[in-house]
Amino acid sequence: MSTLTVPSGAVTLLDWAKSIDPEGKVAKVAELLAQTNELLLDMPFIEGNLPTGHRATVRTGLPAAIWRKLYQGVPPSKSLRATIEDACGILEARSEVDKDLADLNGNTDAFRLSEGQAFIESINQSMAQACIYGDSTINPEQFNGLSQRYNTINPANSQIAKNVINAGGSGNCSSVWLVLWGENTVTGIFPKGSQAGLYHQDLGEIDAFDANQGRFRAYADIWKWKCGLHVKDWRYVVRIANISMTDLLAQSGTQLNTASTWLPKLMVKACARIPFMGMGRAAFYASRSVKEMLSVGAIDKSQNIMSIQAAADQFGKVEPGFVGAGGTLRVNGIPVRTVDRILETETALT
């Protein structure tokens, strides 16, 4: 007897059984793999002016103005411009669930909805990953993320190094990002003429194929997100790189609160690198452990942290337009957001 090979990525009967509660209804799944990537909540999107992305013009030089004497001429001058072009990528996922499997107990729609939530979470994590670490030189199908753009601390290599602050670590590092979102600073983009955000299409019943090219009826769905990251003005992003996780968790070495590289001090310095805060909406982005230690530092510095009202003021209030409840940690008045896709094992920039 031949062995039937279940297609890779197919939902199995075991998967279905795990999704059914004792009453035969689709169980509410504890999304243990769900992550918090608040960067996606903050990022504004604009429609690109290209079918593949967006091209912007930035001013790189000002015209010359001179002090002239009487009867002295003034030579003509002009400003200088440069173009910046960012490409979009296509993030896509497909689902094919055996029809007879999904129809068990008559919970077809609920079962497919539960499966769809997992796909949405996977796409969100992939998008957050690309926003931070996307590198088109390694993965041409991706767009360039922030790390690929802010990847040196040596001003001789790039002027962008002015906005990369060295926290002094040498191994098991992480980064904190300060981003000022705005149409003329940093935005997400989607291709010209396309749809913004995550697109879902219910393909209904289709003929699916097993590993031996045998046909079976299945419910099919497709999720697609055409997206990219556009940094129009590099001065409105600051990276604090080389944060030693060993030192931060131990509150020693480079992350001793008396050290010049102590993270809260560097975050204040990062704010000073932003030319004009009124250009958009600012936020810090950090990994969960880094934000945890910043909160610990806030406790150490606050004399009123045990007071309920003072504690609420210390960690902020829920902001309009943002999902979730609870306090928001702030540094210099700027909220610190959690991005689980920021690694704590980065290689130090040298």
Short mmCIF file of C-alpha atoms in Angstrom, two decimals:
data_model
loop_
_atom_site.label_atom_id
_atom_site.label_comp_id
_atom_site.label_asym_id
_atom_site.label_seq_id
_atom_site.Cartn_x
_atom_site.Cartn_y
_atom_site.Cartn_z
CA MET A 1 0.00 0.00 0.00
CA SER A 2 1.38 3.38 -0.93
CA THR A 3 1.79 6.03 1.77
CA LEU A 4 -0.11 9.26 1.29
CA THR A 5 2.15 12.21 1.88
CA VAL A 6 0.40 15.25 3.32
CA PRO A 7 1.33 18.37 1.34
CA SER A 8 3.72 20.70 3.13
CA GLY A 9 1.81 23.54 4.78
CA ALA A 10 -1.47 21.61 4.80
CA VAL A 11 -3.75 21.70 7.84
CA THR A 12 -4.00 18.16 9.16
CA LEU A 13 -6.72 16.34 11.09
CA LEU A 14 -4.53 16.67 14.16
CA ASP A 15 -4.45 20.43 13.65
CA TRP A 16 -8.23 20.41 13.35
CA ALA A 17 -8.66 18.30 16.48
CA LYS A 18 -6.51 20.73 18.46
CA SER A 19 -8.76 23.60 17.37
CA ILE A 20 -11.99 22.00 18.62
CA ASP A 21 -13.12 22.44 22.20
CA PRO A 22 -14.97 19.70 24.17
CA GLU A 23 -18.34 21.07 23.00
CA GLY A 24 -17.40 20.64 19.36
CA LYS A 25 -16.93 24.36 18.70
CA VAL A 26 -13.79 25.99 17.32
CA ALA A 27 -11.62 26.67 20.34
CA LYS A 28 -10.23 30.10 21.09
CA VAL A 29 -6.53 29.65 20.38
CA ALA A 30 -3.93 31.06 22.75
CA GLU A 31 -1.63 32.77 20.25
CA LEU A 32 1.63 31.79 21.95
CA LEU A 33 3.58 32.83 18.86
CA ALA A 34 1.97 36.28 18.65
CA GLN A 35 4.37 39.16 19.02
CA THR A 36 4.14 42.84 19.77
CA ASN A 37 5.47 44.98 16.94
CA GLU A 38 4.13 48.44 17.67
CA LEU A 39 6.17 49.94 14.86
CA LEU A 40 3.42 48.77 12.49
CA LEU A 41 0.82 50.69 14.51
CA ASP A 42 2.76 53.93 14.17
CA MET A 43 3.91 53.76 10.56
CA PRO A 44 1.96 56.03 8.17
CA PHE A 45 1.65 54.96 4.53
CA ILE A 46 1.62 56.95 1.30
CA GLU A 47 0.98 55.84 -2.25
CA GLY A 48 4.19 55.64 -4.23
CA ASN A 49 4.60 57.50 -7.51
CA LEU A 50 6.09 54.45 -9.25
CA PRO A 51 4.52 51.07 -10.04
CA THR A 52 7.38 49.50 -8.10
CA GLY A 53 7.84 52.00 -5.28
CA HIS A 54 8.47 55.69 -4.72
CA ARG A 55 10.93 58.30 -5.95
CA ALA A 56 11.45 61.54 -4.03
CA THR A 57 13.55 64.63 -4.63
CA VAL A 58 15.53 66.11 -1.76
CA ARG A 59 17.55 69.30 -1.58
CA THR A 60 21.22 68.67 -0.94
CA GLY A 61 22.64 72.18 -1.30
CA LEU A 62 21.51 75.80 -0.97
CA PRO A 63 22.19 78.62 -3.43
CA ALA A 64 24.99 81.02 -2.50
CA ALA A 65 24.20 84.44 -1.08
CA ILE A 66 26.98 87.04 -0.92
CA TRP A 67 27.53 90.41 0.67
CA ARG A 68 28.00 92.76 -2.24
CA LYS A 69 29.57 96.20 -2.51
CA LEU A 70 28.12 99.07 -4.46
CA TYR A 71 28.66 98.63 -8.20
CA GLN A 72 29.68 95.00 -7.64
CA GLY A 73 27.80 92.26 -9.47
CA VAL A 74 26.32 89.13 -7.92
CA PRO A 75 27.02 85.80 -9.66
CA PRO A 76 23.99 83.55 -10.21
CA SER A 77 23.72 80.40 -8.12
CA LYS A 78 21.33 77.50 -7.66
CA SER A 79 20.30 74.88 -5.16
CA LEU A 80 21.33 71.25 -5.51
CA ARG A 81 18.95 68.30 -5.58
CA ALA A 82 19.18 64.53 -5.46
CA THR A 83 16.67 61.75 -5.96
CA ILE A 84 15.92 58.93 -3.55
CA GLU A 85 14.16 55.82 -4.81
CA ASP A 86 12.77 53.07 -2.59
CA ALA A 87 11.29 49.84 -3.90
CA CYS A 88 8.36 47.83 -2.58
CA GLY A 89 8.17 44.10 -2.00
CA ILE A 90 5.26 41.67 -2.14
CA LEU A 91 4.56 39.76 1.06
CA GLU A 92 2.20 36.88 0.31
CA ALA A 93 0.77 33.77 1.94
CA ARG A 94 -1.71 31.11 0.81
CA SER A 95 -3.91 28.65 2.67
CA GLU A 96 -5.50 25.44 1.37
CA VAL A 97 -7.64 23.46 3.80
CA ASP A 98 -9.28 20.17 2.82
CA LYS A 99 -13.00 20.89 2.45
CA ASP A 100 -14.14 17.78 4.30
CA LEU A 101 -11.81 18.64 7.17
CA ALA A 102 -13.04 22.23 7.49
CA ASP A 103 -16.68 21.14 7.27
CA LEU A 104 -16.49 18.77 10.23
CA ASN A 105 -19.12 19.66 12.86
CA GLY A 106 -20.36 22.50 10.65
CA ASN A 107 -17.82 25.02 11.95
CA THR A 108 -16.35 25.89 8.55
CA ASP A 109 -16.34 29.68 8.81
CA ALA A 110 -15.09 29.77 12.39
CA PHE A 111 -12.32 27.30 11.61
CA ARG A 112 -11.15 29.27 8.58
CA LEU A 113 -11.27 32.53 10.56
CA SER A 114 -9.10 31.02 13.29
CA GLU A 115 -6.59 29.83 10.69
CA GLY A 116 -6.63 33.24 9.01
CA GLN A 117 -5.64 35.00 12.23
CA ALA A 118 -2.43 32.98 12.29
CA PHE A 119 -1.63 34.03 8.73
CA ILE A 120 -2.18 37.69 9.57
CA GLU A 121 0.15 37.42 12.57
CA SER A 122 2.82 35.75 10.43
CA ILE A 123 2.62 38.52 7.82
CA ASN A 124 2.82 41.22 10.50
CA GLN A 125 5.95 39.65 11.96
CA SER A 126 7.55 39.36 8.53
CA MET A 127 6.75 43.01 7.79
CA ALA A 128 8.23 44.18 11.10
CA GLN A 129 11.33 42.04 10.45
CA ALA A 130 11.80 43.64 7.03
CA CYS A 131 11.34 47.17 8.37
CA ILE A 132 14.28 46.62 10.71
CA TYR A 133 16.53 44.10 8.94
CA GLY A 134 15.41 43.92 5.28
CA ASP A 135 18.39 43.85 2.90
CA SER A 136 17.78 43.71 -0.84
CA THR A 137 21.43 42.80 -1.48
CA ILE A 138 20.84 39.51 0.33
CA ASN A 139 17.14 39.02 -0.41
CA PRO A 140 16.34 40.92 -3.64
CA GLU A 141 12.62 40.33 -3.14
CA GLN A 142 12.66 42.42 0.07
CA PHE A 143 12.91 46.17 0.56
CA ASN A 144 15.74 47.74 2.53
CA GLY A 145 15.08 48.13 6.25
CA LEU A 146 16.56 50.56 8.72
CA SER A 147 19.58 48.44 9.69
CA GLN A 148 20.77 48.24 6.10
CA ARG A 149 20.65 52.04 5.82
CA TYR A 150 22.13 52.90 9.23
CA ASN A 151 24.95 50.38 9.28
CA THR A 152 28.11 52.31 10.15
CA ILE A 153 29.43 54.39 13.02
CA ASN A 154 32.28 55.82 10.92
CA PRO A 155 31.46 59.24 9.37
CA ALA A 156 34.19 58.60 6.78
CA ASN A 157 31.99 55.85 5.33
CA SER A 158 28.72 57.80 5.21
CA GLN A 159 27.21 60.99 6.57
CA ILE A 160 24.43 58.81 7.96
CA ALA A 161 26.93 57.71 10.63
CA LYS A 162 26.16 61.03 12.35
CA ASN A 163 22.85 59.47 13.34
CA VAL A 164 24.28 56.17 14.57
CA ILE A 165 25.26 56.39 18.25
CA ASN A 166 27.70 53.83 19.65
CA ALA A 167 26.61 52.36 23.00
CA GLY A 168 29.99 50.68 23.49
CA GLY A 169 29.02 46.99 23.42
CA SER A 170 30.95 44.35 21.48
CA GLY A 171 28.81 41.19 21.55
CA ASN A 172 25.17 40.07 21.96
CA CYS A 173 24.04 43.56 21.11
CA SER A 174 20.72 45.20 20.39
CA SER A 175 19.63 48.56 19.00
CA VAL A 176 17.13 51.23 19.95
CA TRP A 177 15.62 53.25 17.12
CA LEU A 178 14.23 56.78 17.20
CA VAL A 179 11.97 57.45 14.22
CA LEU A 180 10.09 60.62 13.40
CA TRP A 181 7.24 59.52 11.14
CA GLY A 182 5.94 62.00 8.59
CA GLU A 183 5.28 62.51 4.90
CA ASN A 184 8.54 64.42 4.47
CA THR A 185 10.62 62.27 6.81
CA VAL A 186 9.88 58.52 7.02
CA THR A 187 6.82 56.61 5.80
CA GLY A 188 5.66 53.26 4.61
CA ILE A 189 4.84 53.08 0.90
CA PHE A 190 2.71 51.00 -1.42
CA PRO A 191 3.02 50.88 -5.24
CA LYS A 192 1.23 53.40 -7.42
CA GLY A 193 -2.28 52.29 -8.26
CA SER A 194 -2.29 49.41 -5.77
CA GLN A 195 -4.13 48.88 -2.51
CA ALA A 196 -2.80 50.02 0.84
CA GLY A 197 -2.50 47.52 3.66
CA LEU A 198 -3.10 43.79 3.87
CA TYR A 199 -5.28 42.36 1.11
CA HIS A 200 -7.25 39.14 1.61
CA GLN A 201 -9.12 37.16 -1.02
CA ASP A 202 -11.33 34.18 -0.34
CA LEU A 203 -10.77 31.92 -3.36
CA GLY A 204 -13.60 29.61 -2.31
CA GLU A 205 -13.47 25.93 -3.28
CA ILE A 206 -10.65 24.92 -5.57
CA ASP A 207 -8.95 21.78 -6.85
CA ALA A 208 -5.87 21.35 -4.67
CA PHE A 209 -3.13 18.79 -5.21
CA ASP A 210 -1.36 16.40 -2.85
CA ALA A 211 2.33 15.49 -3.11
CA ASN A 212 1.47 12.85 -5.74
CA GLN A 213 -0.52 15.37 -7.83
CA GLY A 214 -3.80 13.81 -6.76
CA ARG A 215 -6.73 16.21 -6.65
CA PHE A 216 -8.91 17.07 -3.68
CA ARG A 217 -11.36 19.84 -2.96
CA ALA A 218 -10.14 22.57 -0.64
CA TYR A 219 -11.03 25.98 0.69
CA ALA A 220 -8.36 28.45 -0.42
CA ASP A 221 -7.36 31.90 0.76
CA ILE A 222 -4.66 34.32 -0.26
CA TRP A 223 -3.15 37.17 1.78
CA LYS A 224 -1.01 39.81 0.11
CA TRP A 225 0.71 43.00 1.23
CA LYS A 226 2.57 45.21 -1.25
CA CYS A 227 4.70 47.43 0.93
CA GLY A 228 8.00 49.21 1.40
CA LEU A 229 9.85 51.70 3.59
CA HIS A 230 10.70 55.21 2.39
CA VAL A 231 13.29 57.29 4.24
CA LYS A 232 13.03 60.66 2.54
CA ASP A 233 15.24 62.48 5.05
CA TRP A 234 17.85 60.34 6.81
CA ARG A 235 18.26 62.93 9.58
CA TYR A 236 14.92 61.89 11.10
CA VAL A 237 16.03 58.41 12.13
CA VAL A 238 18.59 57.77 14.86
CA ARG A 239 20.00 54.36 15.73
CA ILE A 240 21.55 53.63 19.12
CA ALA A 241 23.67 50.61 18.20
CA ASN A 242 25.98 48.25 20.09
CA ILE A 243 23.85 48.04 23.24
CA SER A 244 25.43 45.18 25.20
CA MET A 245 22.61 42.99 26.49
CA THR A 246 24.98 41.43 29.04
CA ASP A 247 25.82 44.84 30.48
CA LEU A 248 22.25 46.10 30.28
CA LEU A 249 20.73 43.16 32.14
CA ALA A 250 23.47 43.27 34.77
CA GLN A 251 23.44 47.08 34.93
CA SER A 252 27.21 47.07 34.71
CA GLY A 253 30.03 47.99 32.35
CA THR A 254 28.83 50.09 29.41
CA GLN A 255 25.33 50.17 30.92
CA LEU A 256 26.25 51.29 34.43
CA ASN A 257 24.09 54.32 35.16
CA THR A 258 27.20 56.44 35.73
CA ALA A 259 28.73 55.47 32.36
CA SER A 260 28.64 57.89 29.42
CA THR A 261 27.13 55.06 27.32
CA TRP A 262 24.21 54.40 29.70
CA LEU A 263 21.20 53.94 27.42
CA PRO A 264 18.91 56.70 28.83
CA LYS A 265 21.72 59.22 28.29
CA LEU A 266 22.16 58.07 24.69
CA MET A 267 18.41 58.31 24.08
CA VAL A 268 18.52 61.95 25.15
CA LYS A 269 21.43 62.45 22.74
CA ALA A 270 19.39 60.76 19.99
CA CYS A 271 16.63 63.35 20.45
CA ALA A 272 19.19 66.11 19.88
CA ARG A 273 20.11 64.60 16.49
CA ILE A 274 16.58 65.19 15.15
CA PRO A 275 16.57 68.56 13.34
CA PHE A 276 12.96 69.54 14.12
CA MET A 277 10.53 67.45 16.16
CA GLY A 278 7.57 69.29 14.65
CA MET A 279 8.09 67.51 11.32
CA GLY A 280 6.15 64.46 12.44
CA ARG A 281 5.43 62.00 15.22
CA ALA A 282 8.36 60.56 17.14
CA ALA A 283 8.73 57.21 18.88
CA PHE A 284 11.52 55.02 20.22
CA TYR A 285 11.52 51.31 19.31
CA ALA A 286 13.23 48.68 21.45
CA SER A 287 13.16 44.96 22.11
CA ARG A 288 11.11 43.68 25.02
CA SER A 289 14.12 43.11 27.30
CA VAL A 290 15.59 46.53 26.53
CA LYS A 291 12.28 48.23 27.30
CA GLU A 292 12.03 46.18 30.49
CA MET A 293 15.40 47.47 31.70
CA LEU A 294 14.46 51.04 30.78
CA SER A 295 11.40 50.64 33.00
CA VAL A 296 13.63 49.35 35.78
CA GLY A 297 15.80 52.43 35.32
CA ALA A 298 12.69 54.60 35.59
CA ILE A 299 11.86 52.95 38.91
CA ASP A 300 15.37 53.59 40.19
CA LYS A 301 15.09 57.27 39.31
CA SER A 302 11.51 57.85 40.50
CA GLN A 303 10.82 58.54 44.17
CA ASN A 304 7.06 58.28 43.66
CA ILE A 305 6.87 55.04 41.71
CA MET A 306 4.90 53.29 44.48
CA SER A 307 2.16 55.90 44.29
CA ILE A 308 -0.60 54.75 41.93
CA GLN A 309 -1.17 58.17 40.38
CA ALA A 310 2.53 58.99 40.17
CA ALA A 311 3.23 55.64 38.61
CA ALA A 312 0.61 56.33 35.96
CA ASP A 313 2.23 59.69 35.21
CA GLN A 314 5.69 58.11 35.14
CA PHE A 315 4.80 55.55 32.52
CA GLY A 316 2.33 57.65 30.55
CA LYS A 317 -1.26 57.19 29.55
CA VAL A 318 -3.01 55.42 26.73
CA GLU A 319 -2.68 57.57 23.62
CA PRO A 320 -5.60 58.18 21.25
CA GLY A 321 -5.27 56.21 18.05
CA PHE A 322 -3.21 53.39 19.53
CA VAL A 323 -4.46 49.90 20.27
CA GLY A 324 -4.01 48.49 23.74
CA ALA A 325 -4.19 49.58 27.32
CA GLY A 326 -1.73 50.31 30.04
CA GLY A 327 1.06 52.83 30.47
CA THR A 328 3.59 54.02 27.95
CA LEU A 329 7.19 54.45 29.04
CA ARG A 330 8.59 57.77 27.87
CA VAL A 331 12.06 59.19 27.51
CA ASN A 332 12.28 62.94 27.00
CA GLY A 333 8.52 62.89 26.46
CA ILE A 334 8.80 60.43 23.55
CA PRO A 335 7.03 57.05 23.90
CA VAL A 336 9.08 53.86 23.90
CA ARG A 337 7.40 51.10 21.87
CA THR A 338 7.99 47.36 21.93
CA VAL A 339 9.19 45.62 18.77
CA ASP A 340 9.79 41.92 19.37
CA ARG A 341 11.51 41.57 16.00
CA ILE A 342 14.44 43.71 17.13
CA LEU A 343 17.18 41.22 17.86
CA GLU A 344 19.21 40.99 21.04
CA THR A 345 21.99 39.12 19.26
CA GLU A 346 23.10 41.77 16.75
CA THR A 347 26.69 41.88 15.62
CA ALA A 348 28.35 45.04 16.89
CA LEU A 349 29.10 47.79 14.39
CA THR A 350 32.82 48.55 14.35
#
